[in-house]
Short mmCIF file of C-alpha atoms in Angstrom, two decimals:
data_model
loop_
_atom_site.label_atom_id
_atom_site.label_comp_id
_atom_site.label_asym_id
_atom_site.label_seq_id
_atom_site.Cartn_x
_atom_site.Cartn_y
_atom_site.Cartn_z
CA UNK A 1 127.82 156.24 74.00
CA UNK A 2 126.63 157.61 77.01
CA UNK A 3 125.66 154.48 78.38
CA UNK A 4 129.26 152.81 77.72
CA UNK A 5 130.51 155.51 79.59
CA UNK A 6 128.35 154.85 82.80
CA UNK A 7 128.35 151.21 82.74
CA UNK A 8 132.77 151.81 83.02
CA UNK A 9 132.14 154.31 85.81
CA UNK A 10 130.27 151.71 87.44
CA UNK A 11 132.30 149.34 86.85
CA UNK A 12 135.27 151.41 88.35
CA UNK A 13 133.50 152.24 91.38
CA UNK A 14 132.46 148.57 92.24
CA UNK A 15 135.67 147.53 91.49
CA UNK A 16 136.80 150.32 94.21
CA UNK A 17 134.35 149.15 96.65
CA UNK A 18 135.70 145.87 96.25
CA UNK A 19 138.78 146.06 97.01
CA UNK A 20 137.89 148.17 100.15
CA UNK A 21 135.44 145.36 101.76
CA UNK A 22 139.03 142.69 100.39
CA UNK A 23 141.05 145.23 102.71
CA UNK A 24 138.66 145.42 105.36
CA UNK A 25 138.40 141.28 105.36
CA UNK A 26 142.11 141.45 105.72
CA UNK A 27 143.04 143.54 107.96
CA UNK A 28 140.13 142.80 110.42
CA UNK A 29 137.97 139.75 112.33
CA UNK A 30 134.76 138.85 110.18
CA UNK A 31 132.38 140.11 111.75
CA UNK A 32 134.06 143.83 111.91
CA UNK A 33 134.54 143.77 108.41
CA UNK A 34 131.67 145.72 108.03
CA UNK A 35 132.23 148.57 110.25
CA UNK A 36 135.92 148.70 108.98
CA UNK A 37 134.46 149.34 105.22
CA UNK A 38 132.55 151.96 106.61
CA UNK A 39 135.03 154.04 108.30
CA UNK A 40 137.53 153.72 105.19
CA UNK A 41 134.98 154.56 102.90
CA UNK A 42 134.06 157.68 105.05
CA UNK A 43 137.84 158.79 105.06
CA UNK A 44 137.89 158.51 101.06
CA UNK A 45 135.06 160.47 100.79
CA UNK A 46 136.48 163.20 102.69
CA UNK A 47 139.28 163.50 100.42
CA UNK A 48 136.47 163.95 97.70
CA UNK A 49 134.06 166.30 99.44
CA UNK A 50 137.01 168.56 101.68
CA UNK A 51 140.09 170.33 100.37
CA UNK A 52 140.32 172.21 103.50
CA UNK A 53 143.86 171.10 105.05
CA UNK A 54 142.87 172.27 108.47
CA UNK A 55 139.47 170.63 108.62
CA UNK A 56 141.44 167.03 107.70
CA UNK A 57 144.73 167.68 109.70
CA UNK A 58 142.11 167.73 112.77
CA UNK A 59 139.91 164.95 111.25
CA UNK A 60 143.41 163.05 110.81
CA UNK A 61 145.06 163.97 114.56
CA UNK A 62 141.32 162.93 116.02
CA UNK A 63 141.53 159.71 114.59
CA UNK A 64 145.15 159.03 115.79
CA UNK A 65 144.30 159.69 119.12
CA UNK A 66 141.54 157.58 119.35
CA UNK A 67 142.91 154.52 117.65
CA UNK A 68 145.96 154.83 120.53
CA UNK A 69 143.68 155.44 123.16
CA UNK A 70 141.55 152.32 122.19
CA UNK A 71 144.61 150.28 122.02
CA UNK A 72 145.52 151.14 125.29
CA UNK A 73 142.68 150.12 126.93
CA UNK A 74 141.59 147.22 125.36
CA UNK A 75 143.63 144.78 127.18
CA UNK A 76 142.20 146.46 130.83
CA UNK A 77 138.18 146.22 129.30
CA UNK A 78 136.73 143.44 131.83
CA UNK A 79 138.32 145.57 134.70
CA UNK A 80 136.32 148.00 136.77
CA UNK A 81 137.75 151.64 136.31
CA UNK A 82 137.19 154.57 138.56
CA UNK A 83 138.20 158.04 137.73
CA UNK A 84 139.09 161.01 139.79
CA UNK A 85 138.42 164.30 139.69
CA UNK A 86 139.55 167.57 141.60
CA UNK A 87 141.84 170.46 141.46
CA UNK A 88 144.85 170.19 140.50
CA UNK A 89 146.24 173.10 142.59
CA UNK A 90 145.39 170.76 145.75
CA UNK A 91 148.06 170.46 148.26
CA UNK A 92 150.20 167.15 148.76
CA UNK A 93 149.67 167.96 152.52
CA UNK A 94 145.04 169.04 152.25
CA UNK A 95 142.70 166.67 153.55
CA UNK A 96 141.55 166.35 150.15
CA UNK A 97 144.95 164.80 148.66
CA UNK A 98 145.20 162.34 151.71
CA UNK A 99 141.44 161.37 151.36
CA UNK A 100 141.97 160.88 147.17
CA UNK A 101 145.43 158.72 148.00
CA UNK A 102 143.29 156.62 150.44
CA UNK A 103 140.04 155.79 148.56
CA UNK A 104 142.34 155.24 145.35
CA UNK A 105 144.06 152.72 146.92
CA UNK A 106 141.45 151.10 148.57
CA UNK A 107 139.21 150.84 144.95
CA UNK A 108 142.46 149.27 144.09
CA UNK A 109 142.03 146.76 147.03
CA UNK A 110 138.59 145.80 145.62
CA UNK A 111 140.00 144.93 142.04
CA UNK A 112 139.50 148.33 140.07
CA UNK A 113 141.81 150.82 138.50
CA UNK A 114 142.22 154.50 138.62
CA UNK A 115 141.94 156.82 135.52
CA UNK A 116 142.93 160.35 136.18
CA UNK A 117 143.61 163.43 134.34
CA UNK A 118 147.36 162.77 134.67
CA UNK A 119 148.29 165.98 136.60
CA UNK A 120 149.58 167.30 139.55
CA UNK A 121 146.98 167.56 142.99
CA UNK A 122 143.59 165.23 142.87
CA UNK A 123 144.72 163.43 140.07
CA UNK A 124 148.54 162.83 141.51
CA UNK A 125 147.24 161.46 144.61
CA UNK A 126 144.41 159.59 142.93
CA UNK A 127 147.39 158.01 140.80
CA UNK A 128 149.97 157.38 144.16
CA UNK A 129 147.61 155.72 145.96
CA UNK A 130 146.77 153.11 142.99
CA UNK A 131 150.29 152.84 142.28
CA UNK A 132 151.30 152.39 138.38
CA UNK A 133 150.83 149.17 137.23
CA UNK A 134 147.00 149.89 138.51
CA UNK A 135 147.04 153.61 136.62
CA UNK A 136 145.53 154.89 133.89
CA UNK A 137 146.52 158.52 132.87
CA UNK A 138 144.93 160.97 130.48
CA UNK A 139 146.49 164.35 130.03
CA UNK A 140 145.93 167.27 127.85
CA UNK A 141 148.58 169.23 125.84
CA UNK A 142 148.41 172.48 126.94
CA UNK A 143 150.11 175.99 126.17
CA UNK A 144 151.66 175.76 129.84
CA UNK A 145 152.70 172.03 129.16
CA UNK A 146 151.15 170.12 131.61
CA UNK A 147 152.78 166.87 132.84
CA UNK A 148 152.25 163.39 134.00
CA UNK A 149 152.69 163.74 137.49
CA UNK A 150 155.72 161.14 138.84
CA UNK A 151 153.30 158.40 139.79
CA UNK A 152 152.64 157.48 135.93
CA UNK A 153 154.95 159.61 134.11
CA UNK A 154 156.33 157.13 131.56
CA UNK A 155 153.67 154.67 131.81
CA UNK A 156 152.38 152.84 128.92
CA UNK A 157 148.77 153.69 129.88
CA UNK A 158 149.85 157.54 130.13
CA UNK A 159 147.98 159.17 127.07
CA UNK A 160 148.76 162.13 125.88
CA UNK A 161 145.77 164.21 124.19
CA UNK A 162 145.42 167.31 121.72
CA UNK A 163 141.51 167.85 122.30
CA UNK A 164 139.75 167.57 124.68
CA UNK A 165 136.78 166.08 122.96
CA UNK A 166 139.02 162.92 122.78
CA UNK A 167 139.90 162.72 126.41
CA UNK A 168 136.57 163.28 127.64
CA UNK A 169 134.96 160.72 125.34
CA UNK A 170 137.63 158.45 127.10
CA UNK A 171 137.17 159.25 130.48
CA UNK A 172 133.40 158.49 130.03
CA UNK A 173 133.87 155.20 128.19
CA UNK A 174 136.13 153.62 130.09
CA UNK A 175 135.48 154.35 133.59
CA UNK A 176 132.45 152.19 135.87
CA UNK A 177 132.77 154.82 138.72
CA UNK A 178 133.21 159.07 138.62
CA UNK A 179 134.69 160.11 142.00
CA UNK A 180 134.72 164.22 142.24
CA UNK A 181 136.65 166.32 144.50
CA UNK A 182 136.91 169.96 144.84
CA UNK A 183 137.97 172.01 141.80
CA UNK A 184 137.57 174.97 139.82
CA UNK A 185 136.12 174.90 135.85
CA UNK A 186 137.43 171.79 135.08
CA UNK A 187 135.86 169.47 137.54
CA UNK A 188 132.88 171.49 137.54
CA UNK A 189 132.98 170.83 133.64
CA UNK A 190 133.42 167.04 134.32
CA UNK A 191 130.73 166.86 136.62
CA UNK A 192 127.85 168.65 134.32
CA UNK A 193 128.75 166.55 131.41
CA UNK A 194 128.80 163.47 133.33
CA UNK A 195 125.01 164.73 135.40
CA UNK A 196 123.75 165.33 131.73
CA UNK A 197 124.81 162.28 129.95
CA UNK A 198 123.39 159.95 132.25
CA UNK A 199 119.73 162.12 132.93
CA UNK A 200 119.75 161.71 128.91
CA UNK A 201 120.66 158.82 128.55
CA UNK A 202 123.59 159.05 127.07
CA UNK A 203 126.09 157.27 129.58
CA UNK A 204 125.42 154.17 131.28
CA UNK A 205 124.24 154.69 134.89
CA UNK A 206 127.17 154.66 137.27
CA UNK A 207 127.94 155.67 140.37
CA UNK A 208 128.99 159.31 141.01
CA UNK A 209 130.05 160.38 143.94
CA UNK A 210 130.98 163.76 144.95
CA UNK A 211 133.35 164.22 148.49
CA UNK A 212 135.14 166.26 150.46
CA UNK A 213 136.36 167.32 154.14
CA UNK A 214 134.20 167.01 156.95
CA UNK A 215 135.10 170.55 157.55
CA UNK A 216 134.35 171.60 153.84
CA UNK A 217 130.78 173.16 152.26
CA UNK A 218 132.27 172.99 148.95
CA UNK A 219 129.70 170.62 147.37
CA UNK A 220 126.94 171.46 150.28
CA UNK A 221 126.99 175.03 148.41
CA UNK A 222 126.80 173.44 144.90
CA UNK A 223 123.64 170.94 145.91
CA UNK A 224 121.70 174.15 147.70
CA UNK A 225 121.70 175.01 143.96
CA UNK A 226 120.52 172.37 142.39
CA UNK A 227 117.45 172.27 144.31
CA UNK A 228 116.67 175.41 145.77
CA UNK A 229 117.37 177.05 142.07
CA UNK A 230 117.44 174.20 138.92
CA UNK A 231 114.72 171.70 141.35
CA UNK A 232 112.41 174.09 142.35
CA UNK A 233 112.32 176.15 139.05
CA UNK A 234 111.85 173.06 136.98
CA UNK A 235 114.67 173.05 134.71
CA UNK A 236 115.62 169.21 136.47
CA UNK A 237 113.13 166.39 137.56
CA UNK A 238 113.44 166.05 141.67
CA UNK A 239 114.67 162.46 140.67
CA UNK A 240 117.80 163.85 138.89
CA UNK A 241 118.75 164.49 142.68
CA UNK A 242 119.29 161.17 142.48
CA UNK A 243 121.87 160.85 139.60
CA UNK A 244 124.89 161.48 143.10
CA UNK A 245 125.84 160.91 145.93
CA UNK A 246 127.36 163.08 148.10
CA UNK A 247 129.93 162.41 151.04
CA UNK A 248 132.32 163.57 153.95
CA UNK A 249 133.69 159.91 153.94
CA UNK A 250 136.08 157.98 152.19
CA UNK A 251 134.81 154.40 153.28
CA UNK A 252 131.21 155.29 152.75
CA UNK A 253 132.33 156.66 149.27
CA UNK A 254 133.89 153.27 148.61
CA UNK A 255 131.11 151.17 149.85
CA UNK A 256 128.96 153.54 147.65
CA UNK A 257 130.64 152.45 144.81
CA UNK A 258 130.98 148.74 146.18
CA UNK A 259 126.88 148.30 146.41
CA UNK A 260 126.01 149.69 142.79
CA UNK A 261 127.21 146.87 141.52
CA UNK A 262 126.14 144.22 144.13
CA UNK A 263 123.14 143.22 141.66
CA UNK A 264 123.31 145.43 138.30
CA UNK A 265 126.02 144.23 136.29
CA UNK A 266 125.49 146.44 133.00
CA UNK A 267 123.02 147.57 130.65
CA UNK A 268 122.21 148.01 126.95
CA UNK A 269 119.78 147.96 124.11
CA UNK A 270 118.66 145.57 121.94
CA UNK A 271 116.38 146.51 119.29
CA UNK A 272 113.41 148.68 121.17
CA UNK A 273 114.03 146.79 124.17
CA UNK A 274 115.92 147.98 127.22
CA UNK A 275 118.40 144.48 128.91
CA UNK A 276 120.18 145.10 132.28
CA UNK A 277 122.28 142.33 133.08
CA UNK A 278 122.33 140.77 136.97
CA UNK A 279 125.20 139.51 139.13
CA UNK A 280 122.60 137.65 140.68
CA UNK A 281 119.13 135.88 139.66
CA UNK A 282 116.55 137.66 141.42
CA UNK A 283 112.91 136.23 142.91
CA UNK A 284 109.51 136.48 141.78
CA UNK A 285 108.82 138.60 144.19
CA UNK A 286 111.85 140.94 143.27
CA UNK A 287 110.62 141.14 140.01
CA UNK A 288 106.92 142.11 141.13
CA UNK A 289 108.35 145.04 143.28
CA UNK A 290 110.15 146.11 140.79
CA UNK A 291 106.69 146.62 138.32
CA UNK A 292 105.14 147.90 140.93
CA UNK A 293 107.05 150.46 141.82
CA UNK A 294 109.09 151.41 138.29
CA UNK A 295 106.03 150.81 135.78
CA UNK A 296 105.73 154.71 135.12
CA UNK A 297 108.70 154.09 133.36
CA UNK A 298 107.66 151.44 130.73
CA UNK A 299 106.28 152.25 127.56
CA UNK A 300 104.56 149.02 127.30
CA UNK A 301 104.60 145.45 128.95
CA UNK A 302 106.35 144.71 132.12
CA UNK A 303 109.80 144.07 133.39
CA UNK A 304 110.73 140.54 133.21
CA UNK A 305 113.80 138.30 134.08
CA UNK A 306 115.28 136.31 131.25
CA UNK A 307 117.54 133.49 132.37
CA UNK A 308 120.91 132.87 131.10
CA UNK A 309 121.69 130.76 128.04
CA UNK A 310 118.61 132.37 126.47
CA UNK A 311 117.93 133.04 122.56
CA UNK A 312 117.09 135.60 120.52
CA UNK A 313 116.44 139.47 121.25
CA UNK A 314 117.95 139.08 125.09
CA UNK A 315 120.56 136.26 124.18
CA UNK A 316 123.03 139.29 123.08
CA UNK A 317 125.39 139.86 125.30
CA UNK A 318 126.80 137.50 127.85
CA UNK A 319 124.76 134.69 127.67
CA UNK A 320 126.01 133.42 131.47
CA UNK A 321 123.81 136.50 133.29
CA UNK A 322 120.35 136.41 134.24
CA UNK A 323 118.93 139.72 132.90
CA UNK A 324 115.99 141.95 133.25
CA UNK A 325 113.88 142.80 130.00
CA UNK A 326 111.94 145.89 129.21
CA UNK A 327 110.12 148.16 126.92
CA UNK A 328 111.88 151.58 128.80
CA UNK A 329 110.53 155.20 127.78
CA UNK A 330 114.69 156.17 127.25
CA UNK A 331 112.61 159.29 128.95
CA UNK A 332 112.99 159.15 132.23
CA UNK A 333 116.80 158.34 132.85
CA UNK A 334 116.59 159.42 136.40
CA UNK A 335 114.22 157.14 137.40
CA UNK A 336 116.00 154.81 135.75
CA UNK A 337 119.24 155.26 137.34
CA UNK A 338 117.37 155.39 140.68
CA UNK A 339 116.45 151.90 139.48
CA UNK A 340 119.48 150.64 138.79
CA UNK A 341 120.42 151.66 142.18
CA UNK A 342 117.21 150.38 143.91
CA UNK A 343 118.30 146.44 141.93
CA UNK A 344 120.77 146.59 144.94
CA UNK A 345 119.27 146.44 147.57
CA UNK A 346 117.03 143.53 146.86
CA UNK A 347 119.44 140.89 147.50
CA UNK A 348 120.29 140.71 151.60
#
């Protein structure tokens, strides 16, 4: 009797599972299917394993949020992105406001977009000087009801977020570029999350540049911390100096940006293996400097250049780009994003 009765449970659940991998086929390309089962699944299970209604009101809002966000961008995902950072009690009339409307437009002029916080100062002039249709906006509802500022208000790609945890995620994945002005918590927020999610690994190098006046200390202060206290009492490696770059300058900022790119493309991993992709194929010689003078970072082997139109463990990816091949520590992500940087320069 008892085994009658599990061999119908069984055959319930199955049946249950079933038609969740039929909806998943339906309602997504083949080879999501998968992941699709998976996150429906999960959401069932919650109904089974949580009767809290707080805990799945914010599960449930989370999960909104995201899904619009994602559809938002995913027209705009082969596009370079910058975002801006910075007070947003800044002055229409400060240095700082002028120098954010001019670099924004100019990253504009090289074929990115601009993804601010959505409000009023640093992020209002970062979104005049890209203009709308080149304007990405994500705010954050607030007790004090913050606004879009009038350069995206009404936009389709002005989000509107209830946590935080969301927006950040968003400003992170999307962007190719972190440009940091002067602010209070917030920015200084931004900028720590940003510094420790690249030294661990956890966001793809990028470049991240931090600017202001020429008449301003505001970042020279913050940097006389980082290595006089954090550096020099060991809680960073010296090479997490590296993870910035700091400027009085708006066309050196853009040209900043401008060369991290020149030669690394993009990165991922593959297995155990570590696969940068190139802009451009680089020479023998390239790749014997590049042993020579990054090998601390290896766990094994060597870094080696894998053509395009290759097979197997590097063929992932786009398969036009020559791309560099290596067994990386995922240790030392300093040295690593000094790396990526260093890739630059070897092409004159």
């Amino acid at each position: 009797m008892e085994k009658r009765k599990m061999g119908k449970c069984d055959g319930v659940r199955d049946n249950f599972f079933r038609t969740i991998a039929d909806l998943a086929e339906l309602c997504s390309t083949h080879e999501n299917a998968d992941l699709l089962k998976e996150m429906v699944t999960t959401i069932l299970k919650l109904g089974r394993e949580n009767s809290d209604r707080g805990d799945l009101k914010l599960i449930n809002k989370a999960l909104k949020e995201l899904r619009y966000a994602a559809k938002t961008f995913v027209p705009y995902r082969n596009t370079r992105k910058v975002v801006f950072f910075g007070s947003a009690r800044t002055r229409n009339d400060s240095a700082e406001y002028k120098m954010a409307e001019k670099l924004s437009a100019l990253m504009v002029n090289h074929g990115f977009k601009v993804i601010t916080g959505g409000g009023p100062g640093i992020m209002e002039a970062g979104n005049k000087g890209a203009k709308r249709e080149n304007s990405f906006s994500l705010n954050i509802r607030l007790p004090f009801e913050q606004r879009h500022n009038p350069y995206i208000e009404g936009d389709k790609k002005a989000i509107t977020f209830k946590y935080f945890f969301n927006r950040k995620l968003f400003f992170l994945k999307e962007s190719d570029a972190t440009v940091l002005f002067p602010g209070g918590f917030g920015t200084m927020d931004e900028c720590f999350e940003n510094l420790t999610l690249i030294q661990t690994g956890k966001s793809k190098p990028l470049p991240l540049i931090l600017i202001e006046p020429p008449e301003s200390n505001y970042w020279g202060k913050w940097m006389t911390f980082l290595r006089e206290t954090l550096a020099k009492g060991g809680f960073i490696s010296p090479e997490d100096l590296n993870l910035f770059f700091h400027t009085h300058d708006v066309e050196e900022a853009l040209d900043e940006i401008l060369k991290f790119f020149r030669v690394y493309h993009s990165m991922r991993y593959f297995e155990e293996k570590t696969v940068i992709n190139l802009n451009r194929l680089l020479k023998s010689e390239d790749i014997q400097l590049l042993n020579e003078k990054y090998k601390s970072i290896l766990r094994s082997g060597t870094i080696r250049l894998s053509p395009p139109h290759s097979t197997g463990e590097e063929g992932v990816g786009d398969s036009t780009m020559p791309r560099l091949v290596m067994d990386f520590n995922r240790r030392d992500f300093g040295k690593f994003h000094e790396m990526a940087k260093f890739l630059n320069t070897l092409v004159a």
